[in-house]
Coordinates of C-alpha atoms in Angstrom, one line a residue:
Chain P
M23 CA 0.0 0.0 0.0
E24 CA 1.1 3.5 -0.8
Y25 CA 0.2 6.7 1.0
L26 CA 2.0 9.8 2.1
Q27 CA 2.2 11.7 5.4
G28 CA 3.4 15.2 6.1
S29 CA 2.5 18.8 6.7
Y30 CA 0.6 20.5 4.0
R31 CA -0.7 24.1 3.6
V32 CA -4.4 24.9 3.7
Q33 CA -4.7 27.0 0.6
T34 CA -8.3 28.1 0.7
I35 CA -11.2 28.0 3.1
R36 CA -14.6 28.5 1.5
P37 CA -17.5 29.9 3.6
G38 CA -20.5 27.6 4.1
S39 CA -22.4 25.5 6.7
M40 CA -19.5 23.0 6.7
C41 CA -15.7 23.6 7.1
D42 CA -14.5 23.5 3.5
F43 CA -10.7 23.3 3.1
T44 CA -8.6 23.1 -0.1
I45 CA -5.2 21.7 0.8
H46 CA -2.1 22.0 -1.3
C47 CA -0.6 18.5 -1.4
P48 CA 0.5 17.7 -4.9
D49 CA 2.0 14.3 -4.1
I50 CA -1.2 13.2 -2.4
A51 CA -3.5 14.8 -5.0
A52 CA -1.6 13.0 -7.8
V53 CA -2.6 9.6 -6.5
S54 CA -6.1 10.3 -5.0
K55 CA -9.3 8.8 -6.3
A56 CA -13.0 9.4 -5.7
G57 CA -14.1 7.7 -2.5
Q58 CA -10.7 7.7 -0.8
F59 CA -10.1 9.6 2.4
V60 CA -7.3 11.5 4.2
H61 CA -6.4 11.1 7.9
V62 CA -5.9 14.5 9.5
R63 CA -4.0 15.0 12.8
V64 CA -5.5 17.3 15.4
P65 CA -3.0 18.8 17.7
G66 CA -3.5 17.5 21.3
F67 CA -5.6 14.5 20.2
T68 CA -4.5 10.8 20.0
L69 CA -6.7 9.9 17.1
R70 CA -6.5 11.5 13.7
R71 CA -9.9 12.4 12.0
P72 CA -10.7 10.5 8.8
I73 CA -12.2 12.8 6.2
S74 CA -13.4 11.9 2.7
I75 CA -11.8 13.5 -0.3
C76 CA -14.5 15.8 -1.9
E77 CA -12.6 16.9 -4.9
V78 CA -9.1 16.3 -6.4
D79 CA -7.4 18.8 -8.7
K80 CA -4.3 17.1 -9.9
A81 CA -3.2 20.1 -12.1
A82 CA -3.4 22.5 -9.1
G83 CA -2.0 19.8 -6.8
T84 CA -4.9 20.2 -4.3
I85 CA -7.5 18.2 -2.6
R86 CA -10.7 19.6 -1.1
I87 CA -12.2 18.2 2.1
L88 CA -15.5 19.2 3.9
F89 CA -16.2 18.3 7.5
D90 CA -18.7 19.2 10.2
I91 CA -17.9 20.3 13.8
R92 CA -19.0 17.1 15.6
G93 CA -16.8 17.3 18.8
E94 CA -13.7 18.8 20.4
G95 CA -11.3 17.5 17.8
T96 CA -13.1 18.8 14.7
K97 CA -13.6 22.1 16.6
V98 CA -9.8 22.5 16.9
L99 CA -9.4 21.5 13.3
A100 CA -12.0 24.1 12.3
N101 CA -9.9 26.8 13.8
T102 CA -7.2 26.3 11.2
K103 CA -6.6 29.5 9.1
E104 CA -5.8 29.8 5.5
G105 CA -2.0 29.5 5.0
E106 CA -1.5 27.3 8.0
L107 CA -0.2 23.7 7.9
V108 CA -2.1 20.6 8.7
D109 CA -0.6 17.1 9.1
V110 CA -2.3 14.8 6.5
M111 CA -1.9 11.1 5.7
G112 CA -3.4 9.9 2.5
P113 CA -4.8 8.9 0.2
L114 CA -6.2 6.0 2.2
G115 CA -8.6 3.3 1.5
N116 CA -10.2 2.1 -1.7
G117 CA -12.2 4.4 -3.8
F118 CA -15.4 3.8 -5.7
T119 CA -15.3 1.7 -8.9
L120 CA -15.9 4.2 -11.7
L121 CA -17.4 3.0 -14.9
D122 CA -16.8 4.5 -18.4
S123 CA -18.2 8.0 -18.5
D124 CA -20.9 7.1 -21.1
K125 CA -22.5 4.9 -18.4
T126 CA -25.2 6.3 -16.2
A127 CA -24.7 6.7 -12.5
V128 CA -26.6 7.9 -9.5
V129 CA -24.7 9.3 -6.4
V130 CA -26.7 9.4 -3.2
G131 CA -25.3 11.6 -0.3
G132 CA -26.8 12.2 3.1
G133 CA -25.5 15.2 5.1
I134 CA -21.8 14.7 5.7
G135 CA -21.9 11.8 3.2
V136 CA -22.5 14.4 0.4
P137 CA -18.8 15.6 -0.1
P138 CA -17.2 12.4 -1.4
M139 CA -20.0 12.2 -4.1
L140 CA -18.7 15.3 -5.9
Q141 CA -15.5 13.7 -7.2
T142 CA -17.4 10.5 -7.8
A143 CA -20.0 12.1 -10.0
K144 CA -17.5 14.3 -11.9
S145 CA -16.4 12.0 -14.7
Y146 CA -20.0 11.1 -15.5
G147 CA -21.1 14.7 -16.2
K148 CA -24.6 14.8 -17.6
N149 CA -24.9 11.0 -17.1
A150 CA -24.9 11.4 -13.4
T151 CA -27.8 12.2 -11.1
A152 CA -26.9 13.5 -7.6
I153 CA -29.5 12.8 -5.0
L154 CA -28.6 14.9 -2.0
G155 CA -30.3 14.9 1.4
F156 CA -29.8 17.4 4.2
R157 CA -31.5 18.0 7.6
S158 CA -32.7 21.5 6.5
A159 CA -32.1 24.2 4.0
D160 CA -29.4 25.9 6.1
K161 CA -27.3 22.7 6.0
I162 CA -27.1 22.5 2.2
V163 CA -23.7 22.3 0.7
L164 CA -22.1 21.7 -2.8
T165 CA -25.3 21.7 -4.9
D166 CA -23.9 24.4 -7.1
D167 CA -20.7 22.4 -7.5
F168 CA -22.7 19.3 -8.7
E169 CA -24.6 21.5 -11.2
A170 CA -21.4 23.1 -12.4
Q171 CA -20.1 19.7 -13.4
Q172 CA -23.3 19.1 -15.4
N173 CA -24.9 16.6 -12.9
R174 CA -28.6 16.6 -12.5
V175 CA -29.3 17.5 -8.8
M176 CA -32.3 16.1 -6.9
L177 CA -32.6 17.7 -3.5
C178 CA -34.5 16.7 -0.3
T179 CA -34.6 17.9 3.3
D180 CA -35.9 16.2 6.5
D181 CA -37.9 19.2 7.4
G182 CA -39.1 20.2 3.9
S183 CA -37.3 23.6 4.0
A184 CA -35.8 23.0 0.6
G185 CA -36.4 20.5 -2.2
H186 CA -38.5 17.4 -1.6
H187 CA -39.8 17.0 1.9
G188 CA -38.6 13.5 2.7
V189 CA -35.8 11.1 2.3
V190 CA -33.3 10.3 -0.4
T191 CA -34.8 6.9 -1.2
D192 CA -38.1 8.7 -2.3
L193 CA -36.0 10.4 -4.9
L194 CA -34.0 7.3 -5.8
K195 CA -37.2 5.4 -6.5
Q196 CA -38.4 8.2 -8.6
R197 CA -35.1 8.2 -10.6
F198 CA -35.3 4.4 -11.0
D199 CA -38.8 4.6 -12.4
E200 CA -37.5 6.9 -15.2
G201 CA -35.0 4.2 -16.1
K202 CA -32.4 2.1 -14.3
P203 CA -28.8 3.6 -14.0
D204 CA -25.8 1.3 -14.4
I205 CA -24.5 2.0 -10.9
V206 CA -25.4 3.7 -7.6
Y207 CA -22.9 5.1 -5.2
A208 CA -24.0 6.1 -1.7
C209 CA -22.5 7.7 1.4
G210 CA -24.3 8.8 4.6
P211 CA -25.8 7.5 7.8
K212 CA -25.9 3.7 8.0
V213 CA -29.7 3.6 8.1
M214 CA -29.8 5.6 4.9
L215 CA -27.3 3.3 3.3
K216 CA -29.4 0.3 4.3
F217 CA -32.5 1.6 2.6
V218 CA -30.5 2.7 -0.5
A219 CA -29.0 -0.8 -0.7
K220 CA -32.4 -2.4 -0.3
L221 CA -34.0 -0.3 -3.1
C222 CA -31.0 -1.1 -5.4
A223 CA -31.4 -4.8 -4.7
E224 CA -35.1 -4.6 -5.5
Y225 CA -34.4 -2.9 -8.8
G226 CA -31.4 -5.0 -9.6
V227 CA -29.0 -2.1 -9.7
R228 CA -25.4 -2.4 -8.7
C229 CA -24.6 -0.4 -5.6
Q230 CA -21.5 0.6 -3.7
V231 CA -21.6 2.3 -0.3
S232 CA -19.0 4.1 1.7
L233 CA -18.9 3.3 5.4
E234 CA -17.8 5.1 8.6
E235 CA -16.4 3.6 11.8
R236 CA -14.4 4.8 14.8
M237 CA -10.9 4.5 13.5
A238 CA -7.3 4.7 14.9
C239 CA -4.4 4.0 12.6
G240 CA -6.2 4.5 9.2
V241 CA -3.9 2.0 7.4
G242 CA -5.0 -1.5 8.5
A243 CA -2.5 -2.0 11.2
C244 CA -4.6 -1.8 14.4
L245 CA -7.8 -3.4 13.2
G246 CA -9.9 -1.0 15.2
C247 CA -12.4 0.1 12.5
A248 CA -14.0 -3.3 12.0
T249 CA -17.3 -3.7 10.1
P250 CA -19.3 -6.9 9.5
I251 CA -19.1 -8.0 5.9
R252 CA -20.6 -11.1 4.3
R253 CA -18.1 -13.5 2.6
D254 CA -18.8 -15.4 -0.6
D255 CA -20.1 -18.4 1.4
G256 CA -22.5 -16.3 3.3
S257 CA -20.6 -16.3 6.6
V258 CA -19.8 -13.0 8.2
T259 CA -16.4 -11.7 9.0
Y260 CA -15.0 -8.4 10.2
L261 CA -13.2 -6.3 7.6
H262 CA -11.8 -2.9 8.2
V263 CA -13.2 0.4 6.9
C264 CA -9.8 2.0 6.5
K265 CA -8.0 -0.6 4.4
D266 CA -10.7 -2.9 3.0
G267 CA -13.1 0.0 2.5
P268 CA -14.4 2.6 3.1
V269 CA -16.2 1.5 -0.1
F270 CA -17.9 -1.9 -0.1
D271 CA -20.3 -3.6 -2.5
A272 CA -23.7 -3.0 -0.8
E273 CA -24.8 -6.6 -1.0
R274 CA -21.8 -7.6 1.2
V275 CA -22.5 -5.2 4.0
V276 CA -24.3 -6.4 7.1
F277 CA -26.6 -3.5 8.0
D278 CA -28.3 -5.0 11.0
D279 CA -25.8 -6.0 13.7
Chain V
M1368 CA 30.6 6.8 17.8
T1369 CA 27.6 6.0 19.9
N1370 CA 26.2 2.5 20.4
L1371 CA 22.5 2.0 20.2
K1372 CA 22.6 -1.8 20.1
V1373 CA 21.0 -3.7 22.9
N1374 CA 20.9 -7.4 23.7
I1375 CA 17.7 -9.0 25.0
A1376 CA 18.0 -12.7 26.0
G1377 CA 20.8 -13.3 23.4
V1378 CA 19.1 -11.5 20.6
E1379 CA 20.8 -8.4 19.3
F1380 CA 18.7 -5.3 18.4
K1381 CA 20.3 -2.6 16.3
N1382 CA 18.6 -0.1 18.5
P1383 CA 16.2 -0.3 21.5
V1384 CA 13.1 0.8 19.7
I1385 CA 10.4 -1.9 18.9
T1386 CA 7.0 -1.3 17.5
A1387 CA 4.3 -2.6 19.9
S1388 CA 2.0 -5.5 19.2
G1389 CA -1.4 -4.6 17.8
C1390 CA -0.3 -1.2 16.6
F1391 CA 1.8 -2.2 13.6
G1392 CA 0.1 -5.2 12.0
F1393 CA 2.7 -7.4 10.4
G1394 CA 4.7 -4.4 9.3
R1395 CA 3.5 -3.9 5.7
E1396 CA 1.2 -1.0 6.5
Y1397 CA 4.1 1.3 7.5
E1398 CA 6.7 0.3 5.0
C1399 CA 5.8 3.2 2.6
V1400 CA 6.6 5.7 5.4
Y1401 CA 10.1 4.3 6.4
P1402 CA 12.0 1.1 5.8
L1403 CA 11.3 -1.5 8.5
E1404 CA 15.1 -2.1 8.7
R1405 CA 15.4 1.1 10.7
L1406 CA 13.6 -0.5 13.6
G1407 CA 15.2 -2.4 16.4
G1408 CA 12.4 -4.9 16.2
I1409 CA 8.7 -5.4 15.5
S1410 CA 6.4 -7.1 17.9
L1411 CA 3.8 -8.6 15.6
K1412 CA 0.0 -8.5 15.9
G1413 CA -1.1 -10.9 18.6
M1414 CA -1.6 -14.3 17.1
T1415 CA -3.7 -17.3 18.0
F1416 CA -3.6 -20.8 16.7
K1417 CA -6.8 -20.5 14.7
E1418 CA -8.3 -17.4 13.1
R1419 CA -10.1 -15.0 15.5
L1420 CA -12.7 -12.5 14.3
G1421 CA -12.3 -10.2 17.3
N1422 CA -14.9 -8.1 19.0
P1423 CA -17.9 -6.4 17.4
P1424 CA -17.5 -2.7 16.7
P1425 CA -17.1 0.0 17.9
R1426 CA -13.7 -1.0 19.1
I1427 CA -12.1 2.4 19.5
A1428 CA -12.9 5.3 21.8
E1429 CA -10.8 8.5 22.3
T1430 CA -9.9 9.6 25.8
P1431 CA -7.9 12.5 27.3
S1432 CA -4.3 12.0 26.0
G1433 CA -5.1 8.5 24.9
M1434 CA -7.6 5.9 23.6
L1435 CA -9.4 2.8 24.5
N1436 CA -9.4 -0.3 22.3
S1437 CA -11.3 -3.6 22.4
V1438 CA -10.1 -5.2 19.2
G1439 CA -10.1 -8.6 20.9
L1440 CA -7.2 -10.3 19.1
Q1441 CA -8.5 -10.3 15.6
N1442 CA -5.9 -12.2 13.6
P1443 CA -5.8 -14.7 10.7
G1444 CA -4.2 -17.6 12.7
V1445 CA -0.7 -18.9 12.8
E1446 CA -0.8 -21.0 9.5
H1447 CA -2.1 -18.0 7.5
F1448 CA 0.6 -15.9 9.0
L1449 CA 3.3 -18.4 8.1
E1450 CA 2.1 -18.6 4.6
H1451 CA 1.3 -15.0 3.8
D1452 CA 3.4 -12.8 6.1
M1453 CA 6.4 -14.6 7.3
P1454 CA 8.1 -14.8 3.9
Y1455 CA 7.8 -11.1 3.5
L1456 CA 9.0 -10.4 7.1
A1457 CA 11.9 -12.8 6.7
Q1458 CA 13.5 -10.4 4.2
K1459 CA 13.5 -7.6 6.6
D1460 CA 16.7 -7.0 8.7
T1461 CA 15.0 -6.3 12.0
V1462 CA 14.1 -8.5 15.0
K1463 CA 10.8 -10.3 14.5
I1464 CA 8.9 -11.0 17.7
A1465 CA 5.7 -13.1 17.5
N1466 CA 3.1 -12.1 20.1
I1467 CA 1.2 -15.2 20.9
A1468 CA -2.1 -15.6 22.6
G1469 CA -4.9 -18.1 23.2
S1470 CA -7.8 -19.1 25.3
C1471 CA -6.1 -22.1 26.9
V1472 CA -2.6 -23.2 27.8
E1473 CA -2.6 -25.8 25.0
D1474 CA -3.2 -23.0 22.4
Y1475 CA -0.1 -21.1 23.5
C1476 CA 2.0 -24.3 23.5
A1477 CA 0.8 -25.2 20.0
I1478 CA 1.7 -21.8 18.5
A1479 CA 5.1 -21.8 20.3
E1480 CA 5.8 -25.2 18.9
R1481 CA 4.8 -24.3 15.4
L1482 CA 6.6 -21.0 15.3
S1483 CA 9.8 -22.5 16.8
E1484 CA 10.5 -23.9 13.4
S1485 CA 10.0 -20.5 11.7
Q1486 CA 12.2 -17.4 11.1
I1487 CA 10.6 -15.7 14.1
D1488 CA 13.4 -14.5 16.4
M1489 CA 11.6 -14.3 19.7
F1490 CA 8.2 -14.9 21.3
E1491 CA 6.2 -12.4 23.4
L1492 CA 3.7 -14.4 25.5
N1493 CA 0.6 -12.3 25.7
I1494 CA -0.9 -13.1 29.1
S1495 CA -2.3 -9.6 29.5
C1496 CA -4.9 -8.9 26.7
P1497 CA -7.9 -7.3 28.6
N1498 CA -10.3 -7.8 25.6
V1499 CA -11.0 -11.5 25.3
K1500 CA -13.4 -13.4 27.5
Q1501 CA -11.3 -16.5 27.8
G1502 CA -7.6 -16.6 28.4
G1503 CA -5.6 -13.4 27.8
V1504 CA -5.4 -11.4 31.0
A1505 CA -6.8 -14.3 33.0
F1506 CA -3.4 -15.9 32.8
G1507 CA -1.6 -12.8 33.8
T1508 CA -3.3 -11.7 36.9
S1509 CA -2.2 -14.2 39.5
C1510 CA 1.3 -15.5 40.1
E1511 CA 0.2 -19.1 40.0
N1512 CA -1.5 -18.8 36.6
A1513 CA 1.3 -16.8 35.1
A1514 CA 3.9 -19.2 36.4
H1515 CA 2.0 -22.2 35.1
I1516 CA 1.5 -21.0 31.6
V1517 CA 5.2 -19.9 31.3
K1518 CA 6.4 -23.3 32.6
E1519 CA 4.2 -25.2 30.0
V1520 CA 5.0 -23.0 27.0
R1521 CA 8.7 -23.1 27.9
K1522 CA 8.7 -26.8 27.0
Y1523 CA 7.7 -26.0 23.4
A1524 CA 9.3 -22.6 22.8
K1525 CA 12.7 -23.0 21.2
K1526 CA 13.2 -19.3 20.9
P1527 CA 13.8 -16.7 23.6
M1528 CA 10.5 -15.9 25.4
I1529 CA 9.4 -12.5 26.6
V1530 CA 6.3 -12.4 28.8
K1531 CA 4.1 -9.4 28.4
L1532 CA 2.6 -8.3 31.7
S1533 CA -0.7 -6.8 32.7
P1534 CA -0.9 -3.6 34.7
N1535 CA -4.3 -4.6 36.0
V1536 CA -2.9 -6.3 39.1
T1537 CA -2.0 -5.4 42.7
D1538 CA 1.7 -6.2 42.5
I1539 CA 3.2 -6.5 39.0
A1540 CA 6.7 -7.1 40.3
S1541 CA 5.6 -10.4 42.0
I1542 CA 4.1 -11.6 38.7
A1543 CA 7.4 -10.7 37.0
Q1544 CA 9.3 -12.7 39.6
A1545 CA 6.9 -15.7 39.2
V1546 CA 7.5 -15.8 35.4
E1547 CA 11.2 -15.3 35.8
A1548 CA 11.4 -18.3 38.1
E1549 CA 9.7 -20.5 35.4
G1550 CA 12.1 -19.6 32.6
A1551 CA 10.9 -16.3 31.1
D1552 CA 13.9 -14.8 29.3
A1553 CA 12.5 -11.2 29.5
V1554 CA 9.4 -9.3 30.5
S1555 CA 7.6 -6.6 28.6
L1556 CA 5.2 -4.1 30.3
I1557 CA 2.7 -2.6 30.4
N1558 CA -0.2 -3.9 28.4
T1559 CA -3.2 -1.6 28.4
L1560 CA -5.1 -0.5 31.5
L1561 CA -8.7 -1.5 31.6
G1562 CA -11.0 1.5 31.1
M1563 CA -14.5 2.6 30.0
R1564 CA -16.2 5.5 28.3
I1565 CA -20.0 6.2 28.2
D1566 CA -22.0 8.2 25.7
I1567 CA -24.1 10.4 27.9
N1568 CA -26.8 10.9 25.3
T1569 CA -27.4 7.2 24.6
R1570 CA -26.3 6.0 28.1
R1571 CA -24.4 3.3 26.2
P1572 CA -20.7 2.5 26.6
I1573 CA -18.9 3.7 23.4
L1574 CA -17.2 0.3 23.1
K1575 CA -19.5 -2.6 22.1
N1576 CA -17.4 -4.6 24.5
N1577 CA -18.3 -2.1 27.2
V1578 CA -14.7 -1.9 28.5
G1579 CA -11.4 -1.8 26.7
G1580 CA -7.6 -1.2 27.1
L1581 CA -6.3 2.3 27.7
S1582 CA -3.1 3.3 25.9
G1583 CA -1.4 6.5 24.8
P1584 CA 0.4 9.3 26.7
A1585 CA -2.1 9.1 29.6
V1586 CA -0.6 5.8 30.8
F1587 CA 3.1 6.8 30.5
P1588 CA 3.7 7.7 34.2
V1589 CA 2.0 4.4 35.3
A1590 CA 4.2 2.5 32.9
V1591 CA 7.4 4.2 34.1
R1592 CA 6.5 3.4 37.8
M1593 CA 5.8 -0.3 37.0
V1594 CA 8.9 -0.7 34.9
W1595 CA 11.0 0.7 37.7
Q1596 CA 9.3 -1.6 40.3
V1597 CA 9.8 -4.7 38.1
A1598 CA 13.4 -3.9 37.1
N1599 CA 14.3 -3.7 40.7
R1600 CA 13.0 -7.1 41.4
V1601 CA 14.1 -9.3 38.4
K1602 CA 17.4 -10.1 36.8
I1603 CA 16.0 -10.7 33.3
P1604 CA 15.8 -7.9 30.8
V1605 CA 12.8 -5.6 30.9
I1606 CA 11.1 -4.1 27.8
G1607 CA 9.2 -0.9 28.8
M1608 CA 6.2 0.4 27.0
G1609 CA 3.1 2.5 27.6
G1610 CA 2.5 6.0 26.2
I1611 CA 6.0 6.6 24.8
E1612 CA 5.7 9.2 22.0
K1613 CA 9.1 11.0 21.9
W1614 CA 12.8 10.3 22.5
Q1615 CA 12.7 11.9 25.9
D1616 CA 10.0 9.4 27.0
A1617 CA 12.2 6.5 25.7
I1618 CA 15.2 7.7 27.7
E1619 CA 13.1 8.2 30.8
M1620 CA 11.7 4.6 30.4
M1621 CA 15.2 3.2 30.0
M1622 CA 16.4 5.2 33.1
A1623 CA 13.6 3.6 35.0
G1624 CA 15.1 0.2 34.1
A1625 CA 14.0 -0.8 30.6
N1626 CA 16.6 -2.4 28.4
A1627 CA 14.5 -1.7 25.3
I1628 CA 11.2 0.1 24.7
Q1629 CA 8.1 -0.3 22.6
I1630 CA 6.0 2.3 20.9
G1631 CA 2.3 1.8 20.2
A1632 CA -0.5 4.3 20.2
A1633 CA 1.8 7.2 19.3
M1634 CA 2.1 5.7 15.8
F1635 CA -1.6 6.4 15.2
Y1636 CA -1.1 10.2 15.3
N1637 CA 2.5 10.1 14.2
P1638 CA 3.4 7.1 12.1
K1639 CA 7.1 8.2 12.1
A1640 CA 7.3 8.3 15.9
P1641 CA 9.7 5.3 16.2
I1642 CA 12.1 7.0 13.8
G1643 CA 11.9 10.3 15.7
V1644 CA 12.7 8.4 18.9
I1645 CA 15.7 6.6 17.4
D1646 CA 17.2 9.7 15.9
G1647 CA 16.5 11.8 19.0
M1648 CA 18.1 9.3 21.3
Q1649 CA 21.2 9.2 19.1
Q1650 CA 21.5 13.0 19.2
W1651 CA 21.0 13.1 22.9
M1652 CA 23.7 10.6 23.4
E1653 CA 26.1 12.6 21.3
Q1654 CA 25.3 15.8 23.1
N1655 CA 25.6 14.2 26.5
G1656 CA 28.7 12.1 26.0
V1657 CA 26.8 8.9 26.4
E1658 CA 28.7 6.3 24.3
D1659 CA 26.6 3.3 25.0
I1660 CA 22.8 3.4 25.4
N1661 CA 23.0 0.5 27.8
E1662 CA 24.7 2.9 30.3
I1663 CA 21.4 4.6 31.0
V1664 CA 19.4 1.5 31.8
G1665 CA 18.3 1.8 35.4
A1666 CA 20.3 5.0 35.7
V1667 CA 17.6 6.8 37.7
R1668 CA 18.9 8.0 41.1
P1669 CA 15.9 7.6 43.4
W1670 CA 15.5 9.8 46.4

């Protein structure tokens, strides 16, 4: 396995409801793929924070990451200023399996699961639909970015303050009824992934999901971020989100444990 | 020219820095950050005779200056290791220490016998894992049990044998003496301290196993104290670990009585921590006129 680790400069911080950093790290950007993540050190904390790669610009040598303030660690990270250095390891994990760009894809993101979908949908352009779910209108991020790369955006919120009042699977079903895509990619809360996977199975559409788990090393050494995955013979084993994932074929994932 | 070499039970280490079991896999995961040859040794992920799936997630919880884990000895089993990982490790010029565990004495004996024919350099008998229901720490919390398992495994282990001790005991030095008496060639300490975190919103423990082992800088002073107590009571070498993150910690641990040290949780936030410790120790020796690192072992001058 190949990854890099070092101090890299935060080049730009965009305003918005999430922390939105563009980091100048040409060596990491050169080998990063959609669906992979970086592991960011937070001064004073034992565990790094795994954050999905939202966008890669190989020409500019940058990656973009978005994260929410969830606890003390991300609060410290959010205080980083433009021009300051952050300690980044990456790229880590396996990305999504991207098909030829003339195939049709649907990306489904829920809340903090939306950012990794931007790079994933990029190569598909007009052939990708982005189904994006947020808690409320004030939590919406990245919809303009998806539109700028020609993706069709279908929006929903839990409280109905923007877009469809409901859940992403309502929109996914609507999209399937227009015609089945070649593949679905999803990232978000596990309960959302469970219902996306179920719907894809019903319609016979290939589906990949990106999972989250409490993580330590990020590289497959400590075996902390275990997640139950079904083997070929149907038995269940624990694989690791950092090294075996974070992307798994949905039919392999054990959602009820 | 400074000497960083240390000798533990007849095995020479190019420097006293070893990566701790459970934090470094079988080595592959860190090879892209630095060559494994830089390390004095690698204590491999705890191994059982047959594959173990480990505990259900979540297995990790952060704590002030540290973390809890309840991995539960997930590993592919000794045969899988010999086939897939040993050939790779055998090419690396560093000391390979197999950390062996099991749920009964016979398991430990079987692994020791099997690995005695391999290119493993040493054994580290794990009688201190707090995260498994059977075996593990149960062997390490009484002098009688600890002595018994060491005596039995000794019959099958044809390599030098380190015994890894649990800090979750009343008197760790008496356990160290008990295993020394039955033929342990060295002791390593400390394994993790049993801890717990609770999510106050859900009223659930963060770990699915409810409890788990505490490691990281938070445990460092406890480890220094225990290493000091053990080193004063046994004649065999002591390998010190628990919260070491920088070269100053390593020197402190050696002054407490450790002949070598292990680094674990620090690698999670700084994968290059072992290299920083090795380079820092060397510089400190040069600046302080210490020609041989072995000079500082037990050099503390207690009041």
